[in-house]
PDB file of C-alpha atoms and ligand atoms in Angstrom:
ATOM      1  CA  MET A   1       0.000   0.000   0.000  1.00 59.00           C
ATOM      2  CA  ASN A   2       1.223   3.475  -0.756  1.00 62.00           C
ATOM      3  CA  PRO A   3       1.389   5.974   2.116  1.00 60.00           C
ATOM      4  CA  ARG A   4      -1.809   7.671   0.998  1.00 62.00           C
ATOM      5  CA  THR A   5      -3.824   4.405   1.028  1.00 59.00           C
ATOM      6  CA  THR A   6      -2.311   3.462   4.383  1.00 59.00           C
ATOM      7  CA  ARG A   7      -3.430   6.779   5.845  1.00 61.00           C
ATOM      8  CA  LEU A   8      -6.906   6.322   4.403  1.00 54.00           C
ATOM      9  CA  VAL A   9      -7.153   2.777   5.812  1.00 58.00           C
ATOM     10  CA  LEU A  10      -6.034   4.070   9.223  1.00 56.00           C
ATOM     11  CA  ILE A  11      -8.589   6.854   9.178  1.00 54.00           C
ATOM     12  CA  ILE A  12     -11.382   4.473   8.179  1.00 53.00           C
ATOM     13  CA  SER A  13     -10.372   1.927  10.855  1.00 61.00           C
ATOM     14  CA  ALA A  14     -10.246   4.664  13.476  1.00 61.00           C
ATOM     15  CA  PHE A  15     -13.699   5.806  12.405  1.00 54.00           C
ATOM     16  CA  LEU A  16     -15.091   2.261  12.538  1.00 52.00           C
ATOM     17  CA  ALA A  17     -13.463   1.641  15.928  1.00 58.00           C
ATOM     18  CA  GLY A  18     -15.020   4.864  17.187  1.00 57.00           C
ATOM     19  CA  LEU A  19     -18.405   3.795  15.868  1.00 49.00           C
ATOM     20  CA  VAL A  20     -18.161   0.423  17.615  1.00 50.00           C
ATOM     21  CA  LEU A  21     -17.074   2.106  20.854  1.00 50.00           C
ATOM     22  CA  CYS A  22     -19.953   4.546  20.571  1.00 47.00           C
ATOM     23  CA  PHE A  23     -22.526   1.760  20.139  1.00 47.00           C
ATOM     24  CA  THR A  24     -20.979  -0.213  22.987  1.00 45.00           C
ATOM     25  CA  VAL A  25     -21.288   2.812  25.268  1.00 44.00           C
ATOM     26  CA  ILE A  26     -24.908   3.354  24.193  1.00 43.00           C
ATOM     27  CA  LEU A  27     -25.694  -0.311  24.893  1.00 42.00           C
ATOM     28  CA  LEU A  28     -23.976  -0.134  28.270  1.00 43.00           C
ATOM     29  CA  ILE A  29     -25.780   3.050  29.239  1.00 42.00           C
ATOM     30  CA  SER A  30     -29.215   1.804  28.218  1.00 44.00           C
ATOM     31  CA  GLY A  31     -28.495  -1.538  29.888  1.00 41.00           C
ATOM     32  CA  ARG A  32     -27.383   0.214  33.027  1.00 43.00           C
ATOM     33  CA  GLY A  33     -30.429   2.455  33.054  1.00 40.00           C
ATOM     34  CA  ALA A  34     -32.984  -0.304  32.823  1.00 41.00           C
ATOM     35  CA  MET A  35     -31.675  -3.321  34.685  1.00 43.00           C
ATOM     36  CA  PRO A  36     -30.457  -2.282  38.128  1.00 46.00           C
ATOM     37  CA  ILE A  37     -33.654  -0.255  38.717  1.00 47.00           C
ATOM     38  CA  ALA A  38     -35.801  -3.291  37.936  1.00 49.00           C
ATOM     39  CA  THR A  39     -33.630  -5.390  40.237  1.00 51.00           C
ATOM     40  CA  ALA A  40     -33.864  -2.763  42.972  1.00 50.00           C
ATOM     41  CA  ASN A  41     -37.659  -2.624  42.623  1.00 52.00           C
ATOM     42  CA  ALA A  42     -37.878  -6.359  43.047  1.00 58.00           C
ATOM     43  CA  ALA A  43     -35.680  -6.139  46.118  1.00 83.00           C
ATOM     44  CA  ILE A  44     -37.758  -3.665  48.146  1.00 95.00           C
ATOM     45  CA  GLY A  45     -40.695  -4.881  50.223  1.00 96.00           C
ATOM     46  CA  GLY A  46     -42.065  -8.383  50.606  1.00 94.00           C
ATOM     47  CA  PRO A  47     -43.871 -10.488  53.158  1.00 95.00           C
ATOM     48  CA  PHE A  48     -44.113  -9.328  56.768  1.00 96.00           C
ATOM     49  CA  ARG A  49     -46.060 -10.177  59.887  1.00 96.00           C
ATOM     50  CA  LEU A  50     -46.527  -7.386  62.411  1.00 98.00           C
ATOM     51  CA  THR A  51     -49.068  -6.043  64.901  1.00 98.00           C
ATOM     52  CA  ASP A  52     -51.176  -2.897  64.506  1.00 98.00           C
ATOM     53  CA  GLN A  53     -52.077  -0.275  67.112  1.00 98.00           C
ATOM     54  CA  ASN A  54     -55.197  -2.278  68.044  1.00 98.00           C
ATOM     55  CA  ARG A  55     -53.023  -5.358  68.744  1.00 98.00           C
ATOM     56  CA  LYS A  56     -54.355  -7.061  65.619  1.00 98.00           C
ATOM     57  CA  ALA A  57     -51.984  -9.054  63.404  1.00 98.00           C
ATOM     58  CA  ILE A  58     -51.271  -7.361  60.079  1.00 98.00           C
ATOM     59  CA  THR A  59     -49.458  -8.960  57.144  1.00 97.00           C
ATOM     60  CA  ASP A  60     -48.588  -7.975  53.594  1.00 96.00           C
ATOM     61  CA  GLN A  61     -51.551 -10.118  52.462  1.00 97.00           C
ATOM     62  CA  ASP A  62     -53.989  -7.787  54.279  1.00 97.00           C
ATOM     63  CA  LEU A  63     -52.753  -4.927  52.077  1.00 97.00           C
ATOM     64  CA  LYS A  64     -53.200  -6.651  48.716  1.00 95.00           C
ATOM     65  CA  GLY A  65     -55.639  -4.953  46.365  1.00 97.00           C
ATOM     66  CA  LYS A  66     -54.808  -1.389  47.385  1.00 98.00           C
ATOM     67  CA  PRO A  67     -51.628   0.628  46.928  1.00 98.00           C
ATOM     68  CA  PHE A  68     -49.902   1.564  50.170  1.00 98.00           C
ATOM     69  CA  LEU A  69     -47.363   3.932  51.629  1.00 98.00           C
ATOM     70  CA  VAL A  70     -44.833   2.737  54.206  1.00 98.00           C
ATOM     71  CA  PHE A  71     -42.852   4.961  56.494  1.00 98.00           C
ATOM     72  CA  PHE A  72     -40.512   3.847  59.277  1.00 98.00           C
ATOM     73  CA  GLY A  73     -40.088   6.040  62.364  1.00 98.00           C
ATOM     74  CA  PHE A  74     -40.823   6.384  66.070  1.00 98.00           C
ATOM     75  CA  THR A  75     -43.194   8.387  68.230  1.00 98.00           C
ATOM     76  CA  HIS A  76     -40.462  10.193  70.206  1.00 98.00           C
ATOM     77  CA  CYS A  77     -39.026  11.589  66.969  1.00 98.00           C
ATOM     78  CA  PRO A  78     -38.608  15.343  67.385  1.00 96.00           C
ATOM     79  CA  GLU A  79     -39.285  16.452  63.828  1.00 97.00           C
ATOM     80  CA  VAL A  80     -38.939  14.187  60.819  1.00 97.00           C
ATOM     81  CA  CYS A  81     -41.674  11.696  61.717  1.00 98.00           C
ATOM     82  CA  PRO A  82     -44.324  14.146  62.910  1.00 98.00           C
ATOM     83  CA  THR A  83     -43.709  16.248  59.781  1.00 98.00           C
ATOM     84  CA  ALA A  84     -44.052  13.230  57.486  1.00 98.00           C
ATOM     85  CA  LEU A  85     -47.197  12.027  59.261  1.00 98.00           C
ATOM     86  CA  PHE A  86     -48.657  15.516  59.124  1.00 98.00           C
ATOM     87  CA  ASP A  87     -47.914  15.714  55.366  1.00 98.00           C
ATOM     88  CA  MET A  88     -49.495  12.300  54.795  1.00 98.00           C
ATOM     89  CA  SER A  89     -52.562  13.380  56.763  1.00 98.00           C
ATOM     90  CA  GLU A  90     -52.896  16.416  54.487  1.00 98.00           C
ATOM     91  CA  ILE A  91     -52.789  14.123  51.451  1.00 98.00           C
ATOM     92  CA  PHE A  92     -55.509  11.878  52.905  1.00 98.00           C
ATOM     93  CA  ASN A  93     -57.542  14.970  53.572  1.00 98.00           C
ATOM     94  CA  ARG A  94     -57.242  15.983  49.885  1.00 98.00           C
ATOM     95  CA  LEU A  95     -58.164  12.451  48.770  1.00 98.00           C
ATOM     96  CA  GLY A  96     -61.474  12.713  50.627  1.00 97.00           C
ATOM     97  CA  PRO A  97     -63.535   9.489  50.340  1.00 97.00           C
ATOM     98  CA  ASP A  98     -60.825   8.059  48.030  1.00 97.00           C
ATOM     99  CA  ALA A  99     -58.534   7.832  51.052  1.00 97.00           C
ATOM    100  CA  ASP A 100     -60.183   4.443  51.654  1.00 98.00           C
ATOM    101  CA  LYS A 101     -58.603   3.192  48.422  1.00 98.00           C
ATOM    102  CA  ILE A 102     -55.107   3.303  49.881  1.00 98.00           C
ATOM    103  CA  ASN A 103     -53.307   2.173  53.030  1.00 98.00           C
ATOM    104  CA  ALA A 104     -50.507   3.904  54.898  1.00 98.00           C
ATOM    105  CA  LEU A 105     -48.291   2.227  57.453  1.00 98.00           C
ATOM    106  CA  PHE A 106     -46.209   3.900  60.101  1.00 98.00           C
ATOM    107  CA  VAL A 107     -43.782   1.179  61.217  1.00 98.00           C
ATOM    108  CA  THR A 108     -42.075   1.918  64.501  1.00 98.00           C
ATOM    109  CA  VAL A 109     -38.342   1.280  64.766  1.00 98.00           C
ATOM    110  CA  ASP A 110     -38.607   1.769  68.545  1.00 98.00           C
ATOM    111  CA  PRO A 111     -40.734  -1.172  69.755  1.00 96.00           C
ATOM    112  CA  GLU A 112     -39.344  -0.704  73.273  1.00 95.00           C
ATOM    113  CA  ARG A 113     -41.297   2.514  73.801  1.00 97.00           C
ATOM    114  CA  ASP A 114     -43.830   2.306  70.952  1.00 98.00           C
ATOM    115  CA  THR A 115     -46.275  -0.248  72.288  1.00 98.00           C
ATOM    116  CA  PRO A 116     -49.567  -0.601  70.390  1.00 98.00           C
ATOM    117  CA  ALA A 117     -51.164   1.694  73.013  1.00 98.00           C
ATOM    118  CA  ALA A 118     -48.429   4.310  72.574  1.00 98.00           C
ATOM    119  CA  LEU A 119     -48.817   4.142  68.782  1.00 98.00           C
ATOM    120  CA  LYS A 120     -52.570   4.476  69.042  1.00 98.00           C
ATOM    121  CA  ASP A 121     -52.303   7.484  71.305  1.00 98.00           C
ATOM    122  CA  TYR A 122     -49.677   9.131  69.083  1.00 98.00           C
ATOM    123  CA  LEU A 123     -51.584   8.543  65.838  1.00 98.00           C
ATOM    124  CA  SER A 124     -54.781  10.031  67.270  1.00 98.00           C
ATOM    125  CA  SER A 125     -53.217  13.413  66.351  1.00 97.00           C
ATOM    126  CA  PHE A 126     -53.112  12.461  62.675  1.00 98.00           C
ATOM    127  CA  ASP A 127     -55.430  11.211  59.938  1.00 98.00           C
ATOM    128  CA  PRO A 128     -57.251   8.030  61.065  1.00 97.00           C
ATOM    129  CA  HIS A 129     -56.183   6.223  57.864  1.00 97.00           C
ATOM    130  CA  LEU A 130     -52.633   5.927  59.195  1.00 98.00           C
ATOM    131  CA  ILE A 131     -51.974   2.469  60.596  1.00 98.00           C
ATOM    132  CA  GLY A 132     -49.430   2.210  63.395  1.00 98.00           C
ATOM    133  CA  VAL A 133     -47.457  -1.002  63.137  1.00 98.00           C
ATOM    134  CA  GLY A 134     -44.910  -2.693  65.337  1.00 97.00           C
ATOM    135  CA  GLY A 135     -43.423  -6.028  66.203  1.00 96.00           C
ATOM    136  CA  ASP A 136     -40.760  -7.663  68.332  1.00 95.00           C
ATOM    137  CA  SER A 137     -37.128  -6.943  67.488  1.00 94.00           C
ATOM    138  CA  ASP A 138     -36.870  -9.946  65.132  1.00 96.00           C
ATOM    139  CA  ALA A 139     -40.013  -9.058  63.171  1.00 96.00           C
ATOM    140  CA  LEU A 140     -38.865  -5.451  62.993  1.00 97.00           C
ATOM    141  CA  ALA A 141     -35.382  -6.427  61.810  1.00 97.00           C
ATOM    142  CA  ALA A 142     -36.946  -8.587  59.094  1.00 96.00           C
ATOM    143  CA  VAL A 143     -39.289  -5.906  57.752  1.00 97.00           C
ATOM    144  CA  ALA A 144     -36.562  -3.238  57.938  1.00 97.00           C
ATOM    145  CA  LYS A 145     -34.271  -5.508  55.959  1.00 96.00           C
ATOM    146  CA  ALA A 146     -36.996  -6.135  53.373  1.00 97.00           C
ATOM    147  CA  TYR A 147     -37.426  -2.381  52.896  1.00 97.00           C
ATOM    148  CA  ARG A 148     -33.676  -1.641  53.087  1.00 96.00           C
ATOM    149  CA  VAL A 149     -34.330   0.554  56.104  1.00 97.00           C
ATOM    150  CA  TYR A 150     -31.559   1.528  58.480  1.00 97.00           C
ATOM    151  CA  TYR A 151     -32.323   2.212  62.149  1.00 98.00           C
ATOM    152  CA  LYS A 152     -30.124   2.530  65.183  1.00 98.00           C
ATOM    153  CA  LYS A 153     -30.572   3.349  68.843  1.00 97.00           C
ATOM    154  CA  VAL A 154     -28.501   6.382  69.817  1.00 98.00           C
ATOM    155  CA  PRO A 155     -27.923   7.040  73.552  1.00 97.00           C
ATOM    156  CA  LEU A 156     -28.369  10.631  74.735  1.00 96.00           C
ATOM    157  CA  LYS A 157     -26.400  12.316  77.536  1.00 96.00           C
ATOM    158  CA  ASP A 158     -29.285  12.287  80.021  1.00 94.00           C
ATOM    159  CA  GLY A 159     -29.567   8.476  79.878  1.00 95.00           C
ATOM    160  CA  ASP A 160     -32.440   8.709  77.397  1.00 96.00           C
ATOM    161  CA  TYR A 161     -32.088   7.612  73.778  1.00 98.00           C
ATOM    162  CA  THR A 162     -33.198   8.560  70.297  1.00 98.00           C
ATOM    163  CA  MET A 163     -33.386   6.583  67.047  1.00 98.00           C
ATOM    164  CA  ASP A 164     -31.569   7.207  63.798  1.00 98.00           C
ATOM    165  CA  HIS A 165     -33.639   5.940  60.901  1.00 98.00           C
ATOM    166  CA  THR A 166     -34.186   6.021  57.156  1.00 97.00           C
ATOM    167  CA  ALA A 167     -36.897   8.561  56.420  1.00 97.00           C
ATOM    168  CA  ILE A 168     -38.089   7.438  52.988  1.00 97.00           C
ATOM    169  CA  VAL A 169     -41.787   7.055  52.263  1.00 98.00           C
ATOM    170  CA  TYR A 170     -42.169   3.998  50.040  1.00 98.00           C
ATOM    171  CA  LEU A 171     -44.994   3.781  47.524  1.00 98.00           C
ATOM    172  CA  MET A 172     -46.066   0.197  46.881  1.00 98.00           C
ATOM    173  CA  ASP A 173     -48.645  -0.775  44.262  1.00 97.00           C
ATOM    174  CA  LYS A 174     -51.773  -2.901  44.814  1.00 96.00           C
ATOM    175  CA  THR A 175     -49.803  -6.111  44.319  1.00 96.00           C
ATOM    176  CA  GLY A 176     -47.331  -5.076  47.019  1.00 96.00           C
ATOM    177  CA  ALA A 177     -44.533  -4.292  44.547  1.00 95.00           C
ATOM    178  CA  PHE A 178     -42.331  -1.269  45.115  1.00 96.00           C
ATOM    179  CA  VAL A 179     -43.108   1.653  42.792  1.00 96.00           C
ATOM    180  CA  ALA A 180     -40.834   4.483  43.919  1.00 96.00           C
ATOM    181  CA  PRO A 181     -39.933   6.635  46.898  1.00 97.00           C
ATOM    182  CA  PHE A 182     -42.924   8.922  47.470  1.00 98.00           C
ATOM    183  CA  SER A 183     -42.109  12.618  47.683  1.00 97.00           C
ATOM    184  CA  LEU A 184     -43.851  14.688  50.357  1.00 97.00           C
ATOM    185  CA  LYS A 185     -42.038  17.823  49.217  1.00 97.00           C
ATOM    186  CA  ARG A 186     -44.865  19.082  47.020  1.00 97.00           C
ATOM    187  CA  ARG A 187     -48.392  20.356  47.471  1.00 98.00           C
ATOM    188  CA  PRO A 188     -50.734  17.755  49.015  1.00 98.00           C
ATOM    189  CA  GLU A 189     -53.030  18.104  45.963  1.00 98.00           C
ATOM    190  CA  GLU A 190     -50.184  16.985  43.712  1.00 98.00           C
ATOM    191  CA  SER A 191     -49.329  14.043  45.959  1.00 98.00           C
ATOM    192  CA  ALA A 192     -52.991  13.039  46.061  1.00 98.00           C
ATOM    193  CA  ALA A 193     -53.238  13.170  42.253  1.00 98.00           C
ATOM    194  CA  ASP A 194     -50.070  11.056  42.011  1.00 97.00           C
ATOM    195  CA  LEU A 195     -51.562   8.414  44.346  1.00 98.00           C
ATOM    196  CA  ARG A 196     -54.814   8.203  42.379  1.00 97.00           C
ATOM    197  CA  ARG A 197     -52.830   6.766  39.455  1.00 97.00           C
ATOM    198  CA  TYR A 198     -52.232   3.601  41.501  1.00 97.00           C
ATOM    199  CA  PHE A 199     -55.793   2.877  42.696  1.00 95.00           C
TER     200      PHE A 199
HETATM  201 CU1   CU B 201     -38.265  10.154  62.848  1.00 84.25          CU
END
């Protein structure tokens, strides 16, 4: 090959190599975008067996047929939990009679202090659709693991303690499958409209 042909061949090969690289990157990106999310969805939630604020057993099977929200927290929480429960109450208020088409669980990560009676008393300040849920430490550990929730007891100076915990509201569909984290940082009307899509 003369130098000119060699140069041309090199340029064409470089172009083709670039094209292949480009397609590979596109495939990788689209693959990356779709698969891990689907895997993550499948990994959040699942069967559980807990007790509600009226000391009645509640399982994932009881929730089938309606979408539900799940939030983990504790009644002694200074700010995050009461704010989230207040926001959820506002959404239920906007849903009106449709609030019966959805469930919302407040799962305590502090079973030591949050007895069913304590949960019931605490939730009386919020919308009655909120279900307070608890269980022994094993049942709690299992449900927290299923929802990828972190919680930890943190001692305070005065001998008291507080709880660190994940503060994500999970939206689950009527089959119990994870949809997405549910944002409370918007107007309650918007949140209510978003929920109606899953009835
Ligand atoms: Cu909290």
